Short mmCIF file of C-alpha atoms in Angstrom, two decimals:
data_model
loop_
_atom_site.label_atom_id
_atom_site.label_comp_id
_atom_site.label_asym_id
_atom_site.label_seq_id
_atom_site.Cartn_x
_atom_site.Cartn_y
_atom_site.Cartn_z
CA MET A 1 139.74 181.85 40.07
CA ILE A 2 142.65 179.40 40.34
CA ASN A 3 140.32 176.45 39.74
CA SER A 4 139.13 178.01 36.48
CA LEU A 5 142.74 178.69 35.54
CA ARG A 6 143.59 175.05 36.25
CA ARG A 7 140.74 173.84 34.02
CA ILE A 8 141.96 176.10 31.20
CA ILE A 9 145.54 174.86 31.58
CA GLN A 10 144.41 171.21 31.77
CA THR A 11 142.38 171.66 28.58
CA ALA A 12 145.25 173.45 26.84
CA ALA A 13 147.75 170.77 27.94
CA THR A 14 145.49 168.03 26.55
CA PHE A 15 145.39 169.75 23.16
CA VAL A 16 149.11 170.64 23.15
CA ASN A 17 149.95 166.97 23.87
CA ASN A 18 147.60 165.85 21.11
CA ALA A 19 147.89 168.60 18.51
CA TYR A 20 148.24 166.51 15.34
CA PHE A 21 144.97 166.10 13.51
CA GLY A 22 146.55 165.18 10.18
CA PHE A 23 146.02 161.52 11.04
CA PHE A 24 142.44 161.85 9.76
CA ALA A 25 143.91 162.30 6.28
CA THR A 26 147.04 160.14 6.51
CA ASN A 27 145.87 157.32 8.81
CA LYS A 28 149.34 157.54 10.37
CA ILE A 29 150.59 158.68 13.75
CA PHE A 30 152.62 161.88 14.06
CA GLN A 31 156.30 161.32 13.24
CA GLY A 32 157.84 164.75 13.82
CA GLN A 33 160.96 165.62 15.80
CA THR A 34 158.97 166.89 18.82
CA LYS A 35 158.43 163.24 19.73
CA ALA A 36 162.00 163.17 21.05
CA VAL A 37 160.66 165.28 23.94
CA CYS A 38 158.76 163.62 26.77
CA ALA A 39 155.39 164.94 27.91
CA PRO A 40 155.25 165.86 31.62
CA GLY A 41 151.97 163.93 31.99
CA LEU A 42 150.77 160.48 30.97
CA ASN A 43 149.90 160.58 27.27
CA CYS A 44 150.34 157.59 24.96
CA TYR A 45 152.77 158.23 22.10
CA SER A 46 150.99 155.71 19.92
CA CYS A 47 147.96 158.01 20.03
CA PRO A 48 147.56 159.22 16.42
CA ALA A 49 147.32 162.85 17.55
CA SER A 50 150.18 162.82 20.06
CA VAL A 51 153.12 165.12 19.29
CA LEU A 52 155.20 164.26 22.37
CA ALA A 53 156.64 161.04 23.81
CA CYS A 54 155.19 159.24 26.79
CA PRO A 55 157.82 159.31 29.57
CA ILE A 56 156.67 155.97 31.00
CA GLY A 57 156.63 154.24 27.61
CA SER A 58 160.08 155.69 26.85
CA LEU A 59 161.50 154.60 30.20
CA GLN A 60 160.23 151.04 29.67
CA VAL A 61 161.73 150.85 26.18
CA ILE A 62 165.09 152.08 27.47
CA MET A 63 164.99 149.64 30.41
CA GLY A 64 164.08 146.82 28.04
CA SER A 65 166.94 147.57 25.68
CA ILE A 66 169.73 148.33 28.15
CA ARG A 67 171.53 145.03 27.46
CA THR A 68 171.58 145.49 23.69
CA SER A 69 172.55 149.16 24.08
CA LEU A 70 175.55 148.27 26.22
CA GLN A 71 176.53 145.46 23.85
CA SER A 72 176.65 148.00 21.04
CA ALA A 73 178.59 150.46 23.26
CA ARG A 74 175.71 152.92 23.60
CA PHE A 75 175.11 154.27 27.09
CA HIS A 76 171.34 154.48 26.90
CA LEU A 77 170.64 153.89 30.57
CA GLY A 78 167.61 156.13 31.05
CA PHE A 79 169.49 159.32 31.99
CA TYR A 80 167.42 161.43 29.59
CA VAL A 81 163.99 160.35 30.84
CA VAL A 82 164.93 160.05 34.53
CA GLY A 83 166.75 163.40 34.37
CA PHE A 84 163.73 165.05 32.72
CA LEU A 85 161.20 163.62 35.18
CA GLY A 86 163.51 164.12 38.17
CA SER A 87 164.10 167.79 37.31
CA ILE A 88 160.36 168.39 37.17
CA GLY A 89 159.81 166.35 40.35
CA MET A 90 162.48 168.27 42.27
CA LEU A 91 161.10 171.58 41.09
CA VAL A 92 157.36 171.08 41.63
CA GLY A 93 156.66 167.49 42.82
CA ARG A 94 153.34 166.11 41.51
CA PHE A 95 152.23 169.47 40.09
CA PRO A 96 152.07 168.06 36.51
CA CYS A 97 149.49 165.48 37.69
CA GLY A 98 147.14 168.24 38.77
CA TRP A 99 147.69 170.69 35.95
CA LEU A 100 149.15 169.03 32.86
CA CYS A 101 148.12 165.36 32.71
CA PRO A 102 145.35 164.65 30.15
CA PHE A 103 144.38 161.37 31.81
CA GLY A 104 144.14 163.01 35.24
CA PHE A 105 141.97 165.74 33.73
CA MET A 106 139.66 163.14 32.21
CA GLN A 107 139.29 161.40 35.58
CA GLU A 108 138.24 164.65 37.24
CA LEU A 109 135.63 165.29 34.54
CA ILE A 110 134.19 161.77 34.77
CA HIS A 111 133.99 162.05 38.56
CA LYS A 112 131.59 164.97 38.10
CA ILE A 113 128.88 162.50 36.97
CA PRO A 114 126.34 162.57 39.81
CA SER A 115 126.50 159.37 41.86
CA LYS A 116 127.24 158.08 45.33
CA LYS A 117 130.92 158.80 45.98
CA ILE A 118 133.14 156.31 47.77
CA ASN A 119 136.75 156.10 48.87
CA ILE A 120 139.39 153.43 48.29
CA PRO A 121 141.56 151.98 51.11
CA PRO A 122 144.78 153.95 51.80
CA VAL A 123 146.87 150.83 51.18
CA THR A 124 146.02 151.05 47.45
CA GLN A 125 148.33 154.06 47.14
CA TYR A 126 151.32 151.67 47.19
CA GLY A 127 150.10 150.12 43.94
CA LYS A 128 151.67 152.92 41.93
CA TYR A 129 155.12 151.97 43.25
CA VAL A 130 154.51 148.35 42.18
CA SER A 131 153.69 149.74 38.72
CA LEU A 132 156.79 151.95 38.67
CA PHE A 133 159.45 149.67 40.11
CA GLY A 134 157.90 146.34 39.03
CA PHE A 135 156.23 146.87 35.65
CA VAL A 136 158.16 149.87 34.31
CA ILE A 137 161.70 149.24 35.57
CA LEU A 138 162.42 145.70 36.83
CA LEU A 139 160.34 143.43 34.58
CA PRO A 140 161.50 145.03 31.28
CA LEU A 141 165.05 144.96 32.64
CA ILE A 142 165.08 141.36 33.89
CA ILE A 143 162.84 139.37 31.57
CA THR A 144 164.09 139.55 28.01
CA ASP A 145 163.49 137.66 24.78
CA GLU A 146 166.09 135.66 22.82
CA PHE A 147 167.39 138.91 21.28
CA GLY A 148 167.91 140.59 24.67
CA TYR A 149 164.92 142.94 24.54
CA GLY A 150 162.46 143.36 27.41
CA VAL A 151 158.72 143.76 27.01
CA THR A 152 156.99 147.04 27.90
CA TRP A 153 155.01 145.36 30.69
CA PHE A 154 153.07 148.33 31.94
CA CYS A 155 152.00 149.48 28.46
CA LYS A 156 151.11 145.97 27.35
CA TYR A 157 149.25 144.65 30.37
CA ILE A 158 147.97 147.64 32.36
CA CYS A 159 148.04 151.10 30.79
CA PRO A 160 144.45 152.26 30.15
CA THR A 161 145.74 155.46 28.53
CA GLY A 162 147.20 153.43 25.68
CA THR A 163 143.91 151.62 25.14
CA LEU A 164 141.88 154.83 25.21
CA GLU A 165 144.20 157.07 23.21
CA ALA A 166 145.77 154.54 20.84
CA GLY A 167 144.17 151.08 20.90
CA ILE A 168 140.62 152.27 20.19
CA PRO A 169 141.43 155.17 17.79
CA LEU A 170 143.84 153.00 15.75
CA MET A 171 141.12 150.38 15.36
CA LEU A 172 138.73 153.07 14.18
CA ILE A 173 141.05 154.60 11.58
CA ASP A 174 142.75 151.44 10.30
CA LYS A 175 140.40 148.58 9.41
CA SER A 176 143.33 146.30 8.51
CA LEU A 177 144.07 146.02 12.23
CA HIS A 178 140.72 144.39 12.97
CA ARG A 179 142.10 140.93 12.18
CA LEU A 180 144.64 141.41 15.02
CA ILE A 181 142.01 141.83 17.71
CA GLY A 182 142.53 139.11 20.30
CA THR A 183 142.37 138.26 23.97
CA LEU A 184 144.86 140.99 24.90
CA TYR A 185 142.69 143.67 23.29
CA TYR A 186 139.57 142.57 25.13
CA TYR A 187 141.54 142.26 28.38
CA LYS A 188 142.78 145.83 28.03
CA LEU A 189 139.33 147.08 27.10
CA ALA A 190 138.02 145.44 30.28
CA ILE A 191 140.69 147.21 32.39
CA LEU A 192 139.79 150.54 30.78
CA LEU A 193 136.08 150.00 31.28
CA LEU A 194 136.55 148.98 34.91
CA LEU A 195 138.62 152.10 35.56
CA LEU A 196 136.15 154.38 33.75
CA ILE A 197 133.35 153.06 35.96
CA THR A 198 135.51 153.42 39.08
CA MET A 199 136.26 157.05 38.14
CA VAL A 200 132.57 157.89 38.49
CA PHE A 201 132.56 156.81 42.14
CA VAL A 202 136.15 157.33 43.29
CA ARG A 203 138.28 160.45 42.98
CA ARG A 204 141.19 159.92 40.54
CA PRO A 205 141.55 156.16 41.21
CA PHE A 206 144.21 155.62 38.55
CA CYS A 207 146.41 158.48 39.85
CA ARG A 208 146.14 157.30 43.43
CA ALA A 209 146.60 153.57 43.00
CA ILE A 210 148.16 152.69 39.65
CA CYS A 211 149.96 155.50 37.81
CA PRO A 212 153.75 154.90 37.71
CA LEU A 213 154.35 158.50 36.61
CA GLY A 214 152.46 159.76 39.65
CA GLY A 215 154.49 157.28 41.69
CA PHE A 216 157.72 158.75 40.33
CA TYR A 217 156.73 162.38 40.97
CA SER A 218 155.36 161.49 44.42
CA LEU A 219 158.87 160.52 45.56
CA PHE A 220 159.75 164.22 45.34
CA ASN A 221 156.73 165.78 47.05
CA LYS A 222 158.40 166.11 50.46
CA ILE A 223 161.68 167.52 49.14
CA SER A 224 160.68 169.52 46.06
CA ILE A 225 161.37 173.23 45.79
CA LEU A 226 157.62 173.94 45.53
CA ARG A 227 155.95 172.77 48.73
CA MET A 228 152.74 173.08 50.65
CA ARG A 229 152.77 174.31 54.23
CA HIS A 230 150.35 173.64 57.08
CA ASP A 231 149.95 175.88 60.12
CA PRO A 232 148.45 173.70 62.92
CA GLY A 233 147.85 176.83 65.00
CA LYS A 234 145.37 178.20 62.46
CA CYS A 235 143.80 174.84 61.47
CA VAL A 236 140.36 174.25 63.02
CA LYS A 237 140.20 170.65 61.70
CA CYS A 238 137.00 171.34 59.75
CA TYR A 239 138.27 168.99 57.00
CA GLN A 240 136.76 171.09 54.23
CA CYS A 241 140.08 170.42 52.45
CA LEU A 242 139.23 166.70 52.46
CA GLN A 243 135.81 167.42 50.93
CA ASP A 244 137.37 169.43 48.09
CA CYS A 245 140.61 167.51 47.46
CA PRO A 246 140.60 165.65 44.10
CA MET A 247 142.93 163.06 45.67
CA HIS A 248 140.87 162.68 48.86
CA LEU A 249 143.67 163.84 51.19
CA LYS A 250 143.38 165.06 54.76
CA PHE A 251 145.70 168.04 54.59
CA PRO A 252 146.22 168.26 58.39
CA ASP A 253 147.68 164.71 58.29
CA GLY A 254 150.62 166.00 56.25
CA ALA A 255 151.23 168.98 54.01
CA ASN A 256 153.23 167.18 51.33
CA GLN A 257 151.76 163.70 51.18
CA PRO A 258 152.81 161.56 48.20
CA ASN A 259 149.36 161.85 46.63
CA CYS A 260 149.16 165.67 46.75
CA ILE A 261 148.96 166.89 43.14
CA ARG A 262 149.44 170.57 44.02
CA CYS A 263 146.13 171.68 42.51
CA PHE A 264 145.99 174.34 45.29
CA LYS A 265 142.25 173.88 45.63
CA CYS A 266 142.62 173.48 49.41
CA ARG A 267 144.63 176.72 49.58
CA THR A 268 142.34 178.83 47.43
CA SER A 269 138.84 177.38 47.96
CA SER A 270 138.67 175.18 51.06
CA CYS A 271 140.61 176.83 53.87
CA HIS A 272 139.33 180.18 55.07
CA HIS A 273 141.53 180.16 58.19
CA GLY A 274 144.89 180.68 56.52
CA ALA A 275 146.18 177.30 57.69
CA ILE A 276 147.37 176.26 54.22
CA SER A 277 150.03 178.10 52.27
CA ILE A 278 152.33 177.49 49.33
CA GLU A 279 156.08 178.01 49.44
CA PHE A 280 158.58 178.11 46.63
CA ALA A 281 162.30 177.99 47.41
CA GLY A 282 161.50 178.30 51.10
CA MET A 283 159.51 181.48 50.58
CA ALA A 284 155.75 181.80 50.66
CA PRO A 285 154.62 184.26 47.94
CA SER A 286 152.56 186.21 50.48
CA GLU A 287 155.61 186.49 52.77
CA LYS A 288 157.75 187.61 49.86
CA ILE A 289 155.30 190.36 49.01
CA ALA A 290 155.21 191.43 52.67
CA LYS A 291 159.02 191.59 52.80
CA GLU A 292 159.17 193.62 49.58
CA HIS A 293 156.70 196.08 51.07
CA ALA A 294 158.78 196.27 54.26
CA VAL A 295 161.89 197.19 52.19
CA MET B 1 172.90 177.63 56.26
CA ALA B 2 172.56 173.88 56.79
CA PHE B 3 173.09 171.36 53.99
CA LYS B 4 169.47 170.27 54.41
CA GLU B 5 168.26 173.62 53.12
CA PHE B 6 170.36 173.32 49.98
CA ARG B 7 169.47 169.67 49.38
CA PRO B 8 166.53 170.33 46.97
CA TYR B 9 168.74 172.54 44.80
CA PHE B 10 171.59 170.02 44.71
CA LEU B 11 169.15 167.27 43.77
CA PHE B 12 167.53 169.48 41.13
CA LEU B 13 170.96 170.17 39.62
CA PHE B 14 171.78 166.47 39.81
CA PHE B 15 168.71 165.60 37.71
CA VAL B 16 169.45 168.41 35.27
CA PHE B 17 172.95 166.90 34.99
CA LEU B 18 171.40 163.48 34.26
CA LEU B 19 169.20 165.07 31.60
CA LEU B 20 172.23 166.68 29.96
CA LEU B 21 174.13 163.39 30.19
CA GLY B 22 171.21 161.67 28.44
CA ILE B 23 171.24 164.32 25.71
CA ASN B 24 175.00 163.86 25.36
CA PHE B 25 174.51 160.09 24.91
CA GLN B 26 171.77 160.84 22.36
CA GLU B 27 169.09 159.03 24.32
CA TYR B 28 166.54 161.40 22.83
CA ALA B 29 167.14 159.64 19.51
CA ALA B 30 166.15 156.31 21.12
CA VAL B 31 163.02 157.98 22.52
CA LEU B 32 162.17 159.47 19.11
CA GLU B 33 162.81 156.20 17.31
CA LYS B 34 160.33 154.42 19.56
CA ALA B 35 157.76 157.22 19.68
CA ILE B 36 157.30 157.54 15.91
CA LYS B 37 156.50 153.84 15.46
CA ILE B 38 153.28 152.24 16.63
CA CYS B 39 153.91 149.42 19.05
CA LEU B 40 150.73 147.43 18.48
CA SER B 41 151.25 144.95 21.30
CA CYS B 42 151.89 147.89 23.65
CA VAL B 43 148.36 149.17 23.07
CA GLY B 44 146.71 145.77 23.24
CA ILE B 45 146.62 144.92 19.52
CA GLY B 46 148.18 141.71 18.27
#
């Protein structure tokens, strides 16, 4: 039931993020006011259909223009984006990764292609912090051009979402861009292709190893108001949760691991022993119902 | 009740405060300004 609901919400979120189809007629990206609002998931704002801003792209631009902002007495220090993402993170942790991110949804669908499934080493999970603190925050902040602006390092050199949602569609709808195809375009196509192939064999490889947005939300998993709970007394260590988890997590190793995307699949489908529960604001919904009945 | 139990709520309010501070400094305008223009090099073109 909840898995079907998640699929419906993931599909709806993908279309809500990319609701502008006027680009077929105009050959231009959406330019409405809603683009002042960040999407909770990773969705390129240069995608012709996108109606929201990418939080990672926005954060990089703000980091890259901090010097010039301060010189012109504007305090654009990233409060808006960090406050937005931090509020979500504190409330629900990585929940948006599991329910609202279009790129995460695509990875789950591609992984359904029948093939031999493999895992990636646990050490790769630290890659997303390199992306976040290195490519999204520090490099745009430190390395600037002669005018004081930093480059959007993650978008330019890594982000496969930008290639898939913007680079390729823009090439298809605007033939004048063809003359600009160069080494960078082929390099980014190669990264996308490599990841697409990896998605067939590995569960959500981008989310686990590269995504800076997932890295940001993961910092809140252990302290967020929505949390998972594990009861070792009821756990029989069958590891059915590991078989079903889209992030390949062993739930008994920790209830709120940084890679848990709160899809609740382990709670609703895997565990039949009641060892996994969900709590919000320190209260498990089932406990709350029991208390209400008691009153 | 210990401070630890209230910590998530304090942190949540702290980030909401940051968000409001960002709105006050009109950072959303900087986000909008960037989001409505195509950055070709950002998507691997050029």
